[in-house]
Short mmCIF file of C-alpha atoms in Angstrom, two decimals:
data_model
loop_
_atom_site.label_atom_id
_atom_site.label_comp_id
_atom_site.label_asym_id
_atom_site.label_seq_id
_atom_site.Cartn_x
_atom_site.Cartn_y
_atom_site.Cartn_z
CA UNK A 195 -12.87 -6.11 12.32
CA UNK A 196 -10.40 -3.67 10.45
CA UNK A 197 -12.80 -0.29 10.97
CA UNK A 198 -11.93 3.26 10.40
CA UNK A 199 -13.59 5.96 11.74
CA UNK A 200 -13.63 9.64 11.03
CA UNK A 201 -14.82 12.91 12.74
CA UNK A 202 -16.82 14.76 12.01
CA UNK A 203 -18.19 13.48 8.74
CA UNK A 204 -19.45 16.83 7.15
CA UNK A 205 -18.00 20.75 8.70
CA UNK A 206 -18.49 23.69 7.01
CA UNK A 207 -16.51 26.77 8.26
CA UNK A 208 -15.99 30.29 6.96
CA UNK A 209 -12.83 30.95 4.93
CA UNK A 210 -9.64 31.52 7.08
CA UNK A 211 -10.38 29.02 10.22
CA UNK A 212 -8.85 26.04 11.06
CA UNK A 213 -10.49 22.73 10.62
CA UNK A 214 -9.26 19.57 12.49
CA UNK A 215 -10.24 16.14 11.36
CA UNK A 216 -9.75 12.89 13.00
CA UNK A 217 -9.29 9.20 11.72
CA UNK A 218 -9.28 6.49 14.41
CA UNK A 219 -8.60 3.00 13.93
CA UNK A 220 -10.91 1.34 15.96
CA UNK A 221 -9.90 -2.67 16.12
CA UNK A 222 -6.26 -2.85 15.19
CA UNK A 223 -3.28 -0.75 15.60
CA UNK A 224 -2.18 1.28 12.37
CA UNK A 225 1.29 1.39 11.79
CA UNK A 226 0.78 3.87 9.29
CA UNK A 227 -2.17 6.07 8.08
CA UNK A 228 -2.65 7.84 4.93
CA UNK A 229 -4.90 10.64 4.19
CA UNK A 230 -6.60 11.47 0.82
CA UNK A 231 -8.50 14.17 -1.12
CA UNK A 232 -11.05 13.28 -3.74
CA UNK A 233 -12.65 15.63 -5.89
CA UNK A 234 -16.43 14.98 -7.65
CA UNK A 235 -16.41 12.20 -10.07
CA UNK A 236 -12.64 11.60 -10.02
CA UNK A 237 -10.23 8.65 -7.89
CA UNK A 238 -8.73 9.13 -4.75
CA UNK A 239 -5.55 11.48 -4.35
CA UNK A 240 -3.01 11.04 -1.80
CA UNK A 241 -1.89 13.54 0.13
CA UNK A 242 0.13 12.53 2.51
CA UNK A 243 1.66 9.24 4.83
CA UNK A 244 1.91 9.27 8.81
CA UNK A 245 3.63 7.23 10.58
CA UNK A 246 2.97 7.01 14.43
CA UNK A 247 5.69 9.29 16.22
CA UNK A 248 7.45 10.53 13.25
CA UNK A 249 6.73 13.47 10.84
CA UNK A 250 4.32 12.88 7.73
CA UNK A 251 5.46 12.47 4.52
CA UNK A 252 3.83 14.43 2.07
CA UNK A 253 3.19 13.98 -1.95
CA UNK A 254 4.65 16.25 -3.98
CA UNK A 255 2.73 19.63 -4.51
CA UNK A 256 0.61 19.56 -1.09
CA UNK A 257 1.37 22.39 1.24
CA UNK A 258 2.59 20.47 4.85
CA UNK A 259 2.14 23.86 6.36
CA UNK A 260 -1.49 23.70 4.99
CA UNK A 261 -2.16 20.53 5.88
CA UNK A 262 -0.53 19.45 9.13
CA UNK A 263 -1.03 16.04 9.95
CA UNK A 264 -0.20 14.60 13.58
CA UNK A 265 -0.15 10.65 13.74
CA UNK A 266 0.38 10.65 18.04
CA UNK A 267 -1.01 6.50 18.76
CA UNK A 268 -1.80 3.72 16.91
CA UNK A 269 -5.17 4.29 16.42
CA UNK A 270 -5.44 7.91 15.95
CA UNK A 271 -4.28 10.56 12.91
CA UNK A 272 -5.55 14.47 12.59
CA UNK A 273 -5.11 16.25 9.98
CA UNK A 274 -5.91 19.93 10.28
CA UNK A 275 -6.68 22.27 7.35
CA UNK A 276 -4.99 25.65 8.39
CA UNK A 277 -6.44 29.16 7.38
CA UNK A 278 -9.14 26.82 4.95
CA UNK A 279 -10.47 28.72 1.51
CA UNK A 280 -12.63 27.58 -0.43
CA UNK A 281 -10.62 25.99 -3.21
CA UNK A 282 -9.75 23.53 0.09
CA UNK A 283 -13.66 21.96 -0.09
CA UNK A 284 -13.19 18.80 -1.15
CA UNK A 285 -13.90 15.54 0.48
CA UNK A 286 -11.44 14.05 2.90
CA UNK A 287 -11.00 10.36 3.69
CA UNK A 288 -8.14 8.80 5.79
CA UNK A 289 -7.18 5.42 5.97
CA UNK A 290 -5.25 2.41 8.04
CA UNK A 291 -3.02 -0.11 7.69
CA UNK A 292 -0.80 -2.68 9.02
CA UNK A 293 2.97 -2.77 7.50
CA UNK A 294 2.56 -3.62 3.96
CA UNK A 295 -0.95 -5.00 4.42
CA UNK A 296 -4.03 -4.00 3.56
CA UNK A 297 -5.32 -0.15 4.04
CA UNK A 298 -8.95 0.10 5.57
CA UNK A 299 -10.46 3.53 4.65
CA UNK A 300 -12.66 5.91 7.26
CA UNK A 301 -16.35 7.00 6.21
CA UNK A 302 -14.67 10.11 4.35
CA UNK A 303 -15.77 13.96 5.83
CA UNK A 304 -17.06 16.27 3.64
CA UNK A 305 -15.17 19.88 4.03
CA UNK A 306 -17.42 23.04 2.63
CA UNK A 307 -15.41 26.37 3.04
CA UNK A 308 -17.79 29.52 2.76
CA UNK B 624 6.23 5.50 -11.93
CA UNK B 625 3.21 3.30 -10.90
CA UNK B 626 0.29 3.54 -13.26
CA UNK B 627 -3.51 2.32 -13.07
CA UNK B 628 -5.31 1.93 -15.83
CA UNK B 629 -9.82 1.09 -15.52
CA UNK B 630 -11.73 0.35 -18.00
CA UNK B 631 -14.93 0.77 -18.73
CA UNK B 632 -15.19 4.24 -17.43
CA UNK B 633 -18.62 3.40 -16.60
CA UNK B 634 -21.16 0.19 -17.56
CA UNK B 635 -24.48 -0.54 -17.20
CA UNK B 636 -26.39 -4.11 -16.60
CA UNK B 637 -29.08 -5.43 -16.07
CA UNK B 638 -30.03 -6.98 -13.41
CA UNK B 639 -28.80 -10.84 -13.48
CA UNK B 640 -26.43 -9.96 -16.41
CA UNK B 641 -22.95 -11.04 -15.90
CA UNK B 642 -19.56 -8.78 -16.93
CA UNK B 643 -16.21 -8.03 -16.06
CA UNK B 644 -14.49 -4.48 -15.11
CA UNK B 645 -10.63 -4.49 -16.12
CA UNK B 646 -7.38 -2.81 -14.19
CA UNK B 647 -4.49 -2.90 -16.29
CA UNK B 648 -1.31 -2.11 -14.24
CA UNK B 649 2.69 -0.98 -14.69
CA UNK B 650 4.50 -1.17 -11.26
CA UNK B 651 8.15 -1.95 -10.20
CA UNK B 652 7.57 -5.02 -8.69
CA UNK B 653 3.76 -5.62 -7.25
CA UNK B 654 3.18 -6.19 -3.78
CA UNK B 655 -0.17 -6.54 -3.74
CA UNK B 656 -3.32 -5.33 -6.17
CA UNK B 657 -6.79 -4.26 -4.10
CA UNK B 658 -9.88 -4.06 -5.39
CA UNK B 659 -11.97 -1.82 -3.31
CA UNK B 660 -16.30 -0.52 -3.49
CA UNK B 661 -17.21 3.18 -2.93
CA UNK B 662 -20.36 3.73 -2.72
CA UNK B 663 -21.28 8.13 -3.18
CA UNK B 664 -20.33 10.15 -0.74
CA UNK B 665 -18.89 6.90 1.54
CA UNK B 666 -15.18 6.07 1.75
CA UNK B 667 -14.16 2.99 0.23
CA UNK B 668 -14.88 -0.35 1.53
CA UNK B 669 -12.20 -3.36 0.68
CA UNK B 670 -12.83 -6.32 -1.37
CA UNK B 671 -9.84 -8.33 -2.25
CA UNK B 672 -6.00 -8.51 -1.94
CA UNK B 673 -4.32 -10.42 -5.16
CA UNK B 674 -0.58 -10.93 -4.92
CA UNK B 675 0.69 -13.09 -7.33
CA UNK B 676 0.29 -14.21 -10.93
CA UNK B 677 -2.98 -16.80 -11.38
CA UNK B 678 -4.43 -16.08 -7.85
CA UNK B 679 -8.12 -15.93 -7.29
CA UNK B 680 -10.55 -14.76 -4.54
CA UNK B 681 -13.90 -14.33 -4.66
CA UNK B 682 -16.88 -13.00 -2.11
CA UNK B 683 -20.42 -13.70 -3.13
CA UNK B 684 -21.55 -12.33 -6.72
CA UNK B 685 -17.90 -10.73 -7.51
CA UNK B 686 -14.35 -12.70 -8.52
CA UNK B 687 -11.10 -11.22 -8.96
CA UNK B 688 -8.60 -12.16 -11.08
CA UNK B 689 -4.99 -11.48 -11.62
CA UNK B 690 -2.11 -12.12 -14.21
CA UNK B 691 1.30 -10.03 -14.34
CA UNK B 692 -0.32 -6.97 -16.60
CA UNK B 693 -4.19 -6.83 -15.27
CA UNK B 694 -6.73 -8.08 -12.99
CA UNK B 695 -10.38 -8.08 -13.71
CA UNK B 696 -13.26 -7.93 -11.40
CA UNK B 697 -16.34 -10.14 -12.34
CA UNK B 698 -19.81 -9.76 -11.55
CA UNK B 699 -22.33 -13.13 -11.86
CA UNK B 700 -25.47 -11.93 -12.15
CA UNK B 701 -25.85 -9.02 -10.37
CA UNK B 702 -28.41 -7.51 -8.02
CA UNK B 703 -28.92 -3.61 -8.21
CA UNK B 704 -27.31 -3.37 -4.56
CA UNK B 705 -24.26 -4.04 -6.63
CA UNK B 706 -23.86 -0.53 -8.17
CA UNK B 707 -21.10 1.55 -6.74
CA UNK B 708 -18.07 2.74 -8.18
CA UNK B 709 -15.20 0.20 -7.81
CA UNK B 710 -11.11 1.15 -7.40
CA UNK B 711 -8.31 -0.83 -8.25
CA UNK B 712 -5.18 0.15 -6.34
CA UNK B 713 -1.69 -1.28 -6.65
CA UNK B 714 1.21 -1.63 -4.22
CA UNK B 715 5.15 -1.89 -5.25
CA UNK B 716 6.79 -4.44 -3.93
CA UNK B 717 9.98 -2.05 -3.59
CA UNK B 718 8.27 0.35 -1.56
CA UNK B 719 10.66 1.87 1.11
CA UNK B 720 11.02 5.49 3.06
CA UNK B 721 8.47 7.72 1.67
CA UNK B 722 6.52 5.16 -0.82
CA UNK B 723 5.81 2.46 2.38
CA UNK B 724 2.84 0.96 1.76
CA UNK B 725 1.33 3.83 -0.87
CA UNK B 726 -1.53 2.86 -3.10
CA UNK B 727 -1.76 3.85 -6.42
CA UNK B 728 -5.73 3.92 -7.74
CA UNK B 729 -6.93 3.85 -11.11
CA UNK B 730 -10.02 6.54 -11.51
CA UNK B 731 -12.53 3.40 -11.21
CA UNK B 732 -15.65 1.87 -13.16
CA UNK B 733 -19.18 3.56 -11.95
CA UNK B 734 -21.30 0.10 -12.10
CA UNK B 735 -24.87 0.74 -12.09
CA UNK B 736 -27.63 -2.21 -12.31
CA UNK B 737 -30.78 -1.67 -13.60
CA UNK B 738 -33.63 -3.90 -11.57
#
């Protein structure tokens, strides 16, 4: 039980396009869903919190205009990157979660912007 | 503000020889402490949930531990399928509106386990 999944797991795009990723949980309804950048060799960065129906909330000094995130079920978050560059390559992992319980993280996509 | 704190950085073994990784933790009131695995390139995959003061769990080769300033993670005698880099995450208790449910994650220990 409790699994995450993510699509697609590795895009790479030329600079200025969109990119839409999705997190689905697959066995439980998430309340809430979180999404998270990590850069090489350093610990997970949130980014932002969904919460199904309602607008994201986002951490302080990520662009909600860059990164729109849509949380429209229970099982299912997207977060697009808008007009990507390349400082926006990083990798990308979302994750799910009952109230206050535990968070169950996605596979992770990998996002190269030429 | 919440703060994570992992030490080693990084530590090697060899195989079969035992050690602990340490997460020393500040938070306004804990809800929970998680220990999670990430493997490279793979998101992270969950181990434990501590809540209180003195509780235990373990799964196979690891055991986590927690008192009201740290936990640690220990590894008996591990196997080389045990290297991966592994998180420590805390939850406030107080968390409301815009902190519900937010992790904070210390930058993690990079085990590695020489056969």
């Amino acid at each position: 039980g409790a699994v995450v999944s993510q699509h697609p797991s590795r895009v790479i795009c030329k600079s200025g396009t969109s990119v839409k990723i999705e997190c689905r949980s697959l066995d439980f309804q998430a309340t809430t869903m979180f999404w998270y950048r990590q850069f090489p060799k350093q610990s997970l960065m949130l980014m932002a919190t969904s919460n199904e129906g309602s607008k994201a909330t986002y951490e302080q000094g990520v662009e909600k205009d860059k990164f729109l995130i849509n949380h429209a079920s229970l099982t299912l978050s997207t977060l697009t990157v808008t007009s990507a560059h390349p400082e926006d390559s990083s990798f990308y992992i979302c994750s799910a979660g009952l109230l206050r319980e535990t968070q169950y993280f996605g596979p992770g996509t990998r996002l190269l912007v030429l | 503000e919440d703060q994570v704190t992992q030490s080693p950085e990084a530590l090697r073994l060899q195989e079969g020889e035992s050690s602990s990784l340490n997460c020393s933790y500040t938070v306004s009131g804990l809800r929970g402490l998680f220990w999670y695995r990430q493997d490279p390139g793979k998101g992270p995959e969950f181990l434990f949930t501590l809540y209180s003061a003195g509780e235990e769990k373990e799964k196979e080769r690891l055991k986590a531990t927690l008192t009201k300033k740290e936990s640690f993670l220990h590894i008996t005698a591990p196997k080389p399928e045990d290297s991966a880099t592994y998180l420590c995450a805390v939850q406030a208790q107080n968390a409301g509106g815009t902190s519900y449910g937010k992790l904070t994650f210390g930058q993690g220990t990079i085990l590695t386990v020489h056969p």
